[in-house]
CSV table of C-alpha atoms and ligand atoms in Angstrom, one decimal:
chain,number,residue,atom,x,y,z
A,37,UNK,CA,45.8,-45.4,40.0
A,38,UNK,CA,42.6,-44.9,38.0
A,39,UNK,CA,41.7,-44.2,34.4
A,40,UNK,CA,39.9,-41.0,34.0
A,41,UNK,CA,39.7,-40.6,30.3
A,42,UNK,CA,40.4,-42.8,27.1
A,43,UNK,CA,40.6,-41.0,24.1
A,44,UNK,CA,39.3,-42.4,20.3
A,45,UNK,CA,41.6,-41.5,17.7
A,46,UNK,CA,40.5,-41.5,13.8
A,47,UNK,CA,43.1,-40.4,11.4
A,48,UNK,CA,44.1,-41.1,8.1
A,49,UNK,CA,48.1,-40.1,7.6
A,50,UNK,CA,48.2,-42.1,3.9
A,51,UNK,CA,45.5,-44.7,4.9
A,52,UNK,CA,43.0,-44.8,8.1
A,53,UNK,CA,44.2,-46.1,11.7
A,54,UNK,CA,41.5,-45.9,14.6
A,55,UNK,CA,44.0,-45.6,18.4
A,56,UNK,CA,42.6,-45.5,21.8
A,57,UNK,CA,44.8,-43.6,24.5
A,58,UNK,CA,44.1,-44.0,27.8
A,59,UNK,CA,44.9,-41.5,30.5
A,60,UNK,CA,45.1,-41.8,34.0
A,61,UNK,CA,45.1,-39.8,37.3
A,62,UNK,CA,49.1,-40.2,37.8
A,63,UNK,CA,49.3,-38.7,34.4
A,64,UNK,CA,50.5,-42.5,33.1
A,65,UNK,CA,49.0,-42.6,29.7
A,66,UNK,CA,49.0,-46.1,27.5
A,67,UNK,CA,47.6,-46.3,23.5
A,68,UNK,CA,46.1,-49.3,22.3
A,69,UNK,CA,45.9,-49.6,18.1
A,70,UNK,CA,42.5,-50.6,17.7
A,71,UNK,CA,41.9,-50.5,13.1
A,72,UNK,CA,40.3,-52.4,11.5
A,73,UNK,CA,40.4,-52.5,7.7
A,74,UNK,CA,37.4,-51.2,5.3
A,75,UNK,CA,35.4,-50.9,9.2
A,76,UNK,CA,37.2,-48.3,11.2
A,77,UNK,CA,34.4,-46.3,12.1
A,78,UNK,CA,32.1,-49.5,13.7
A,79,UNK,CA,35.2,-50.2,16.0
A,80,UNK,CA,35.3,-46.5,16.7
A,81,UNK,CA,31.9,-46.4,18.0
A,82,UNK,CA,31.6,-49.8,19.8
A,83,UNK,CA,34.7,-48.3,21.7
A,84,UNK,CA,33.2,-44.0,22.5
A,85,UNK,CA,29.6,-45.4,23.0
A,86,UNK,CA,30.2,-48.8,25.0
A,87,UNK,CA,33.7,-49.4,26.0
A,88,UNK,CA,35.0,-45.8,27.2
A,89,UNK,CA,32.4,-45.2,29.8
A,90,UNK,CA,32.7,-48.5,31.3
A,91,UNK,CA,36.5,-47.5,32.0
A,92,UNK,CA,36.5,-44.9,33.6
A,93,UNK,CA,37.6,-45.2,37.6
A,94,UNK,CA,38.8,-48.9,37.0
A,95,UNK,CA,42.1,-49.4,38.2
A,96,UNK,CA,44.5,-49.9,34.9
A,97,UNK,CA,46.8,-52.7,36.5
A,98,UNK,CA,43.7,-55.1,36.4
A,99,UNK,CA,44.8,-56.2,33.1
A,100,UNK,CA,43.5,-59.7,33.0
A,101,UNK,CA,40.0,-58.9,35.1
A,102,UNK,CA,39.5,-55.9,32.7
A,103,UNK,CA,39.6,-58.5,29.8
A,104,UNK,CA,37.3,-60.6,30.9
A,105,UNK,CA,35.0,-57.8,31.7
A,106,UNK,CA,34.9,-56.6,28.3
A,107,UNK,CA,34.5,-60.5,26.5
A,108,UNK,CA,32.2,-61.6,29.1
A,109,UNK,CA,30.6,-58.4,30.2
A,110,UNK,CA,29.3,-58.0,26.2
A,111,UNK,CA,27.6,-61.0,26.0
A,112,UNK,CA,27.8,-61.1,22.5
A,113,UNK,CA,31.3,-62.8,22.3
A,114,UNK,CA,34.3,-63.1,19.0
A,115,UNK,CA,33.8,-61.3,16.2
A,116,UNK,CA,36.5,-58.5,14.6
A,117,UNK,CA,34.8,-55.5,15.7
A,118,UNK,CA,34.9,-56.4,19.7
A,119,UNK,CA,38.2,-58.3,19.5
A,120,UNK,CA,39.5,-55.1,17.8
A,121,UNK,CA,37.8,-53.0,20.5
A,122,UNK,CA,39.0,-55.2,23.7
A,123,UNK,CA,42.6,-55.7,21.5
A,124,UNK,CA,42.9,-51.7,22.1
A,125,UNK,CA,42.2,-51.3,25.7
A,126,UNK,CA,44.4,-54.3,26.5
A,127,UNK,CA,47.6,-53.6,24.4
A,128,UNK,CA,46.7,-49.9,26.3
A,129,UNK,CA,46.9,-51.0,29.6
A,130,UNK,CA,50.0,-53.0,28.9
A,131,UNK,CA,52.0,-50.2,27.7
A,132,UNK,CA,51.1,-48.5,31.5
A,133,UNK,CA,52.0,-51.8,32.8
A,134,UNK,CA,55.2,-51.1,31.3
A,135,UNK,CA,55.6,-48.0,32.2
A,136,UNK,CA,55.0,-48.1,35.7
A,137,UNK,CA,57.4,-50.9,36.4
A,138,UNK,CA,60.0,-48.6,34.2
A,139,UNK,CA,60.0,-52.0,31.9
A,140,UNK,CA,59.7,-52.8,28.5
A,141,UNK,CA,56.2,-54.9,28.0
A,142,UNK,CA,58.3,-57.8,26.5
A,143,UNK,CA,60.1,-58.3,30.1
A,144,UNK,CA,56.7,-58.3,31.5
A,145,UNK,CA,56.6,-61.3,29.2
A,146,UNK,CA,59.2,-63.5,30.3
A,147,UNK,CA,62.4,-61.5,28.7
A,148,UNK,CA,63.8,-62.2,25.6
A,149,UNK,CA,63.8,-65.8,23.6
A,150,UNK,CA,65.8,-65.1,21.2
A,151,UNK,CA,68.3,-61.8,19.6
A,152,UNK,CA,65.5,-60.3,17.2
A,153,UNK,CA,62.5,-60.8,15.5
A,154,UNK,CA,62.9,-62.2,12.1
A,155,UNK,CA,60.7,-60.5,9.6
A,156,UNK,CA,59.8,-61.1,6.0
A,157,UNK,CA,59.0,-58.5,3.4
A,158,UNK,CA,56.8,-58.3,0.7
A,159,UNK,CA,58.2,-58.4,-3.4
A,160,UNK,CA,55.5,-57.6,-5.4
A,161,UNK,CA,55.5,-56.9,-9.3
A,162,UNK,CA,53.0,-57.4,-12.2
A,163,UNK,CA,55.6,-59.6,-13.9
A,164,UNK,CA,58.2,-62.9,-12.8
A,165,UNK,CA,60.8,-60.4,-13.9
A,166,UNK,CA,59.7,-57.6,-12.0
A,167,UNK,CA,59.7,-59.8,-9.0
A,168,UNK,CA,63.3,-61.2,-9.5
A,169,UNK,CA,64.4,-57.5,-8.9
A,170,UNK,CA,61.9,-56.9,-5.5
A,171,UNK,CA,63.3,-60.1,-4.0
A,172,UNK,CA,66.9,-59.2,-4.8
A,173,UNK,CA,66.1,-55.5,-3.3
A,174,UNK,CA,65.3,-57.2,0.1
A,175,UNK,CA,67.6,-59.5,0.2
A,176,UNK,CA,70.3,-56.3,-0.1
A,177,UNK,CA,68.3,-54.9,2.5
A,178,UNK,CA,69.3,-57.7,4.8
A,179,UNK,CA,66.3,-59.5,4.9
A,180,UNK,CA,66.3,-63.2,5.2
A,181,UNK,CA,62.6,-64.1,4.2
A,182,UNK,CA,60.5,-62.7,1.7
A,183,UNK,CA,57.2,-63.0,0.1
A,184,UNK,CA,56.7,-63.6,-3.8
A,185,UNK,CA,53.2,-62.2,-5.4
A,186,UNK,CA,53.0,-61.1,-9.1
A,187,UNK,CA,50.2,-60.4,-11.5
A,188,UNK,CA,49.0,-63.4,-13.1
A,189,UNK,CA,48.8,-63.2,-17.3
A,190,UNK,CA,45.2,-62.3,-18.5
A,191,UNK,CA,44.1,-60.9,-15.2
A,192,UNK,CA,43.9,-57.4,-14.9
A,193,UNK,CA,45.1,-56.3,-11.2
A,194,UNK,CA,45.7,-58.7,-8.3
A,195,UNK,CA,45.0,-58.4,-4.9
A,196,UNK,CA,48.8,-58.1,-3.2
A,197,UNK,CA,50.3,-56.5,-6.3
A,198,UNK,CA,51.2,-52.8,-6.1
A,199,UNK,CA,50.9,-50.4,-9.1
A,200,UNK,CA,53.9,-49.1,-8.6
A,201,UNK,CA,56.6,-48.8,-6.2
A,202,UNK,CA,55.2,-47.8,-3.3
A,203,UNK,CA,54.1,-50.7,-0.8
A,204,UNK,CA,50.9,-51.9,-2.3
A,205,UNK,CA,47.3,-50.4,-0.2
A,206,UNK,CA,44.4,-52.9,-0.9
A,207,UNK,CA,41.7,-50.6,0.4
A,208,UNK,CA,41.5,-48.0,-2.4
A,209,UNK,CA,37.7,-46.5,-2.6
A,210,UNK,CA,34.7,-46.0,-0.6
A,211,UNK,CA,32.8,-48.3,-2.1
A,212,UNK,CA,34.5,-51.7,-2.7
A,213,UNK,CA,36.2,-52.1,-6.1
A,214,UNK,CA,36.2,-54.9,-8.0
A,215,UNK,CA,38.7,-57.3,-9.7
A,216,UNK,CA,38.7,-60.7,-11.8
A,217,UNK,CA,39.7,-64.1,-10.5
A,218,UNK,CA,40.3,-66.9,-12.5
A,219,UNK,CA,41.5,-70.2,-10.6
A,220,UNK,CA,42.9,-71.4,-13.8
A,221,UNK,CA,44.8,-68.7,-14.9
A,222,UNK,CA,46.6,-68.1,-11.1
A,223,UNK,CA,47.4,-71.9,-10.9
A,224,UNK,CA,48.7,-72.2,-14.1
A,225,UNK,CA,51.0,-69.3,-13.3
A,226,UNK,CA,52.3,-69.5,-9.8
A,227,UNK,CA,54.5,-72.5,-9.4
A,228,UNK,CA,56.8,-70.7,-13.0
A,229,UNK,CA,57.5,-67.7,-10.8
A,230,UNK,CA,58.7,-69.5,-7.9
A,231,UNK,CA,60.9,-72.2,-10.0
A,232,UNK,CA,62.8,-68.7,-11.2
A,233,UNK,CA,63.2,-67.0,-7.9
A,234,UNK,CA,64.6,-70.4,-6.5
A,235,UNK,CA,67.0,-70.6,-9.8
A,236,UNK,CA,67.8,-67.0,-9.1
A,237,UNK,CA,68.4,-66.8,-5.5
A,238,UNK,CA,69.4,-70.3,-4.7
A,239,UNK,CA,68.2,-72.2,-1.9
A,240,UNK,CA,68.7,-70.2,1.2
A,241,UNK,CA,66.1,-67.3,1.2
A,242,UNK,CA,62.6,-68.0,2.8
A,243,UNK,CA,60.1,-67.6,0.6
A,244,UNK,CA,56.9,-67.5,1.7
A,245,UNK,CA,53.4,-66.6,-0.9
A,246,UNK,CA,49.8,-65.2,-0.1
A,247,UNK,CA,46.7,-67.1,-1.5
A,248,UNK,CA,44.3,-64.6,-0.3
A,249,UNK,CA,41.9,-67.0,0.7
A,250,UNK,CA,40.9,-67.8,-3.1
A,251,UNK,CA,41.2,-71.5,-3.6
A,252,UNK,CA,39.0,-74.3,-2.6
A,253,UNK,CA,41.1,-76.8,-0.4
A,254,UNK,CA,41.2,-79.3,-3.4
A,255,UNK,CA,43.1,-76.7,-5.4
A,256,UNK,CA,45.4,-75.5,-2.5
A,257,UNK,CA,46.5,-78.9,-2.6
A,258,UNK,CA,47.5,-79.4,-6.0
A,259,UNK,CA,49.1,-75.6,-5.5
A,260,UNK,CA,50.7,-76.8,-2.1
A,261,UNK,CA,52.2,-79.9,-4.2
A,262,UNK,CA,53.1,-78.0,-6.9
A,263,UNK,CA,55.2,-75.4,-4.6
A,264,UNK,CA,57.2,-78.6,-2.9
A,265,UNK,CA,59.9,-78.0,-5.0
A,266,UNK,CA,60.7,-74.6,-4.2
A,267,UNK,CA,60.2,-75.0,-0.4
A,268,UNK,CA,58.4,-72.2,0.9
A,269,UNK,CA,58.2,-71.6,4.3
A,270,UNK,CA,54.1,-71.3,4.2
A,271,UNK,CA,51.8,-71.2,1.8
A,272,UNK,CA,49.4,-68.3,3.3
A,273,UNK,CA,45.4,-68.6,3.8
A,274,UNK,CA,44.9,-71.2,0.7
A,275,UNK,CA,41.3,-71.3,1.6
A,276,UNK,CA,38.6,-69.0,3.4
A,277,UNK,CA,39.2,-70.2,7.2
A,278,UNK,CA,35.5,-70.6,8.1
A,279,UNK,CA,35.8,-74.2,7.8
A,280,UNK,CA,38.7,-75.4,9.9
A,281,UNK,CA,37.7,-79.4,8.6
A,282,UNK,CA,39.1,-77.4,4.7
A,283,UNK,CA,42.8,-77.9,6.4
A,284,UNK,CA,42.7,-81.5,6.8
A,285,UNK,CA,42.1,-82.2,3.2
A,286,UNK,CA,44.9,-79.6,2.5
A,287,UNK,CA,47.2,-81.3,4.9
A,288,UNK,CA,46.8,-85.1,3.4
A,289,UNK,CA,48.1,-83.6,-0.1
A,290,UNK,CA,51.3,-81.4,0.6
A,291,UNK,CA,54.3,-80.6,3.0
A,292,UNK,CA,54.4,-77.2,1.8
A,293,UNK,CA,53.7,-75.5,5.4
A,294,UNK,CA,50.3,-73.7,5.7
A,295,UNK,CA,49.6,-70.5,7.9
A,296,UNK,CA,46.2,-68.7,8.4
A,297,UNK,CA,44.8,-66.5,10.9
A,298,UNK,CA,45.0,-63.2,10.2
A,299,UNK,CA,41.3,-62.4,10.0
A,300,UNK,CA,40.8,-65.3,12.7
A,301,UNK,CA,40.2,-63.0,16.5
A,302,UNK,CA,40.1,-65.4,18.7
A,303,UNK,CA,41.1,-69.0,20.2
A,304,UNK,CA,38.0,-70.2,19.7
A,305,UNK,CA,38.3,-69.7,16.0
A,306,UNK,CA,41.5,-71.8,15.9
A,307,UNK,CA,41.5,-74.1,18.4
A,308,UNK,CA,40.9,-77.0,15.6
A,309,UNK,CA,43.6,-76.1,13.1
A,310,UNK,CA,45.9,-75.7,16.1
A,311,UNK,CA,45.3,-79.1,18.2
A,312,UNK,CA,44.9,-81.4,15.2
A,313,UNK,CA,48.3,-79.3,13.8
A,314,UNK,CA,46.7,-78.8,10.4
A,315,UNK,CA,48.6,-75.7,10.3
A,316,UNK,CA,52.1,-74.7,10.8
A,317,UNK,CA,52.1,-70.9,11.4
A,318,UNK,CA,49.2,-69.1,13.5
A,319,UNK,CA,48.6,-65.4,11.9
A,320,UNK,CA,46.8,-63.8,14.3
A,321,UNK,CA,47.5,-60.4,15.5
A,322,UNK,CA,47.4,-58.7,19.0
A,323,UNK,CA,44.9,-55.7,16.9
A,324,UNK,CA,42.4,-58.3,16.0
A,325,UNK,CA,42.5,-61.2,18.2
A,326,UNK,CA,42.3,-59.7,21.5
A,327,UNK,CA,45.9,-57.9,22.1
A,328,UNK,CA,48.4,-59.0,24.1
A,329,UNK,CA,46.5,-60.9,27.0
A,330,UNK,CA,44.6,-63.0,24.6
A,331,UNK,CA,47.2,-63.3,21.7
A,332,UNK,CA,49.5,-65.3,24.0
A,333,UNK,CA,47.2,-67.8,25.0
A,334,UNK,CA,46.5,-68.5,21.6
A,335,UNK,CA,50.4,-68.7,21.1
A,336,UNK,CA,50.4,-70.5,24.0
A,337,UNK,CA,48.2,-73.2,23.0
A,338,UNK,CA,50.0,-73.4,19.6
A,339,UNK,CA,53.1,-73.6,21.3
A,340,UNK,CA,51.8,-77.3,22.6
A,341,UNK,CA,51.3,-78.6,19.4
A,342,UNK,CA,54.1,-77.5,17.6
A,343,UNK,CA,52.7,-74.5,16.1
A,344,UNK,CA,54.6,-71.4,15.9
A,345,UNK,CA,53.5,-67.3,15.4
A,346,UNK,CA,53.6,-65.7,12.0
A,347,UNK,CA,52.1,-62.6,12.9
A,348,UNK,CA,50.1,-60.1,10.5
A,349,UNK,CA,52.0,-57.3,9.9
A,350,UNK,CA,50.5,-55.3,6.5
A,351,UNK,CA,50.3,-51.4,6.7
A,352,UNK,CA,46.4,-51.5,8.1
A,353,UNK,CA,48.2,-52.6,11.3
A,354,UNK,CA,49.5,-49.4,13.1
A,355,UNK,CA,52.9,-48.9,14.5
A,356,UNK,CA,51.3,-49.2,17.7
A,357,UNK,CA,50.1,-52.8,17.5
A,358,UNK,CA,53.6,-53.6,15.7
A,359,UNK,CA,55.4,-52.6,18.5
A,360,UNK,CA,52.9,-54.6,20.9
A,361,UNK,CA,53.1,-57.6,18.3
A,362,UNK,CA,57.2,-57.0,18.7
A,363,UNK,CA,57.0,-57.7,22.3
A,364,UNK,CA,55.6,-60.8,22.0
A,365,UNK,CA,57.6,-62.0,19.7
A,366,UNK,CA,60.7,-61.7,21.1
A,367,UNK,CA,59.1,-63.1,24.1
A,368,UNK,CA,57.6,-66.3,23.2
A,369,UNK,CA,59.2,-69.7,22.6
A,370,UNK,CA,57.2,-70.5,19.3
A,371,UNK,CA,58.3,-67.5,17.1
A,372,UNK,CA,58.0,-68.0,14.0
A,373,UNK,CA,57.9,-65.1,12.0
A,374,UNK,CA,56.5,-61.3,12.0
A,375,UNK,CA,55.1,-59.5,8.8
A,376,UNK,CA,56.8,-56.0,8.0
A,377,UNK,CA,55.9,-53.6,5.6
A,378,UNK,CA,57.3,-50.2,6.9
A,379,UNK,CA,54.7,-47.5,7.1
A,380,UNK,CA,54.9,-44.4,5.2
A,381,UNK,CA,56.5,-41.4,6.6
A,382,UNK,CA,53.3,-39.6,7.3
A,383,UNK,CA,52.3,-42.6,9.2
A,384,UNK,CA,55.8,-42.7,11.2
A,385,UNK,CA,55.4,-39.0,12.2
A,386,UNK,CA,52.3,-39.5,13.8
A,387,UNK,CA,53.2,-42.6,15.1
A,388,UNK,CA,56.3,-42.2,16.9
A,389,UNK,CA,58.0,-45.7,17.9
A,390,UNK,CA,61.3,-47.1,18.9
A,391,UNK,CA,61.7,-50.1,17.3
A,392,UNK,CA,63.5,-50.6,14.3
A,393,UNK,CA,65.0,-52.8,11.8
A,394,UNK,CA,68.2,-53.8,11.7
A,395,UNK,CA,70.0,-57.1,9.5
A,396,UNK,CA,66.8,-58.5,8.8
A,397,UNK,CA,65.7,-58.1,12.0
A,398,UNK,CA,63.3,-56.0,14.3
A,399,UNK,CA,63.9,-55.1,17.5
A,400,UNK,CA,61.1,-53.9,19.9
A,401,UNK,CA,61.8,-50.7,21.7
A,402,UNK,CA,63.8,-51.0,25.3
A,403,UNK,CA,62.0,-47.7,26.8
A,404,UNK,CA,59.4,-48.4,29.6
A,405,UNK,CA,55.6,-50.0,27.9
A,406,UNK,CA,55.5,-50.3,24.4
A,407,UNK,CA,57.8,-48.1,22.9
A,408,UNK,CA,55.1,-45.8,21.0
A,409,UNK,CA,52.8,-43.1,21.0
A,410,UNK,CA,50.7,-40.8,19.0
A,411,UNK,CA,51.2,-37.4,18.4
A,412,UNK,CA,47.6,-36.0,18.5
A,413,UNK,CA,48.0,-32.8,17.1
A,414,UNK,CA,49.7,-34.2,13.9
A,415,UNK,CA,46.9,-37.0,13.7
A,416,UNK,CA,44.3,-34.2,13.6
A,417,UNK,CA,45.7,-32.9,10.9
A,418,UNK,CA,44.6,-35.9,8.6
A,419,UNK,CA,40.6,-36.5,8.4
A,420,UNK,CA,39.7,-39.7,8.0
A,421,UNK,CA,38.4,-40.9,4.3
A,422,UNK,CA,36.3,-43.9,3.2
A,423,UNK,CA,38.5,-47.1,1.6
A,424,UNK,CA,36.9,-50.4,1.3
A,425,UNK,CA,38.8,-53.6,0.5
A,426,UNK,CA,38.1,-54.8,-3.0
A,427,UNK,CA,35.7,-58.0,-4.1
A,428,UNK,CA,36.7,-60.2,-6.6
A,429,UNK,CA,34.3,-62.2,-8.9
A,430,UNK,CA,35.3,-64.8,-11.5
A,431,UNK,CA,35.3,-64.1,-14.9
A,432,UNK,CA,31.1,-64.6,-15.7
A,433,UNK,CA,30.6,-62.3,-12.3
A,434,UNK,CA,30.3,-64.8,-9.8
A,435,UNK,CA,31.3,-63.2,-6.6
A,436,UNK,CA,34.4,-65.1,-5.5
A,437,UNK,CA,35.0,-66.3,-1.9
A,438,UNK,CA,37.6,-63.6,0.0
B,189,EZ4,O1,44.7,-58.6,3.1
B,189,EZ4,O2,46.0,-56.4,5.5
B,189,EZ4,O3,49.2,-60.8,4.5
B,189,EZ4,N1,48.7,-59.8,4.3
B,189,EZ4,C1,47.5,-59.6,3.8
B,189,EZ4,C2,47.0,-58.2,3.7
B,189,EZ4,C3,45.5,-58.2,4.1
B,189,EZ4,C4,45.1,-56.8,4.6
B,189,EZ4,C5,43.7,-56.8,5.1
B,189,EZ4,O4,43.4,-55.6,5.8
B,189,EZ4,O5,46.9,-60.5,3.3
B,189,EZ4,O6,47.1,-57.6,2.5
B,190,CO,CO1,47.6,-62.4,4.1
């Protein structure tokens, strides 16, 4: 079997996903999701003009040799924009994988660890009361973990918050927005909000929070110690993750569990937090950190040190790479958790996928490869359109760290 064409796909059904389909002489075709927030069109081109003519002919069941092709064969290595770009043709040739063995991907992976794939959802509201009435929605929805964000008092608009109802969408203009941060104001705030969800829902829910990469590690761990009371199963990117020595001094202050990674793309940006287990959860994704082939060696190595996955799962990461991130995670032995916010229905029609949620649950697809395709002519139908993610800058216009 060969590859004789890979398609680029750039559509924007409620916000913009980039997809790579691959094609083959048996007629065997495999997508790969390959977006990549507020920078679609870079991994677009690094994919048409570099990646695409380099495929052609190769045999698709080279999985692991095509990999290393593409990381070694670049010479410039890491990075989102070629992690994104190698994460699509992997999770790609996986699906064909799949399909040719008439297998589900995650049996390529072992079979199942466990039933299904625990997922948290996300209750967000301007106010502590508003939020009470998110979490409680979820928790009739069956879910069994949820994350708390709210608006903090004085600040106008905070990053994770929706406007209204609908699933909140971070990148909202062509050219970045921008918002006001005060340290002060969010710690003073956070830990109340928490002590009445705990009050409200007692003390069997996970609850999980979002820093957004805002605090220095000093603050995260007053915020980390603050939180012990209400035991949240992580405490999400306290600081920017540049600086993997930031976790130690996180870690001597607080047992409230930390997880980062979801802008991380590769093992080589968290081999430190993961061998000196200054984390708990690992976020990275099989869209940004390689897909599938790489992803698992990064859970792999966590796995040995007692880390487990808590996958990135917000609406900028297409069906397609949720139902390759589902295969994994039924798959592995350190599950932790996956992210789910469900996609609009624009997003579902053009996206069509056979996993699904059930109890709290998601279960990945049982047809041969991933489970999912896209329905090109539908995709056409929405041109892409320019949305950054915002900046933030404190309140005398310092330009925060993100
Ligand atoms: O900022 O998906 O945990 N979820 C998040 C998201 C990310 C966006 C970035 O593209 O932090 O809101
Ligand atoms: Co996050």
């Amino acid at each position: 079997m060969r590859i004789t064409e890979a398609r680029v796909v750039v559509t924007c059904p409620g916000r913009n996903f980039v997809t790579l389909k691959i094609v083959t002489d048996e007629g065997v075709t495999g997508v790969g999701d390959a977006t990549l927030n507020g920078r679609e069109l870079a991994v677009a081109a690094y994919l048409r003009e570099h990646v695409v003519p380099a495929l052609i002919g190769r045999d698709p069941a080279r999985i692991e040799d095509t990999w290393q092709y593409l990381y070694k064969g670049a010479y410039w290595r890491r990075g989102p924009v070629t992690m994104t770009a190698i994460a699509a043709v992997d999770t790609a040739l996986w699906d064909i994988k799949g399909k040719v063995a008439g297998l589900p991907v995650y049996q390529l992976l072992g079979g199942r660890s466990r039933d299904g794939v625990t997922v948290y959802g996300h209750a967000n509201a301007e106010t502590a009361d508003g939020v009470l009435t998110e979490v409680a929605r979820y928790l009739d929805l069956g879910y069994r973990a949820v994350r708390v964000q709210t608006g903090v008092p004085g600040l106008t608009g905070t990053y994770g918050v929706s406007a209204g109802a609908a699933p909140y969408e971070p990148a909202d203009a062509a050219v970045p927005s921008e918002t006001t941060w005060s340290t002060r104001r969010y710690l003073a705030h956070v830990p109340s909000v928490f002590r009445r969800v705990r009050e409200e829902f007692g003390p069997h829910v996970m609850l999980l929070h979002d820093v957004h990469h805002r605090l220095t590690p000093i603050e995260a761990a007053r915020l980390g110690a603050a939180l012990e009371p209400y035991d949240l199963t992580w405490m999400e990117d306290p600081v920017p993750a540049e600086l993997q020595e930031g976790f130690r001094l996180i870690r001597q202050h607080t047992t409230t569990p930390i997880a980062v990674g979801e802008i991380l793309t590769s093992v080589w940006d968290c081999h430190g937090l993961i061998t000196e287990q200054l984390i708990d959860y690992i976020r990275a994704t099989v869209v940004h950190a390689g897909g599938i082939t790489h992803l698992r060696r990064i859970f792999d190595l966590a796995a040995l040190h007692h880390v487990r996955s808590g996958s990135h799962g917000a609406t900028d990461l297409s069906p397609v790479c949720m139902a390759a991130a589902l295969h994994l995670d039924i798959s592995i032995p350190n599950f932790g958790l996956q992210e789910y916010m469900s996609h609009t229905a624009e997003t579902d029609a053009v996206f069509p996928h056979g996993y699904h949620f059930a109890d709290g649950y998601l279960h990945p697809a049982e047809q041969p490869g991933l489970g999912v395709d896209i329905d090109e002519d539908l995709a056409a139908r929405y041109p892409y359109r320019p949305a950054s993610l915002p900046v933030a800058r404190l309140e005398d216009g310092t330009l925060h760290s993100w």
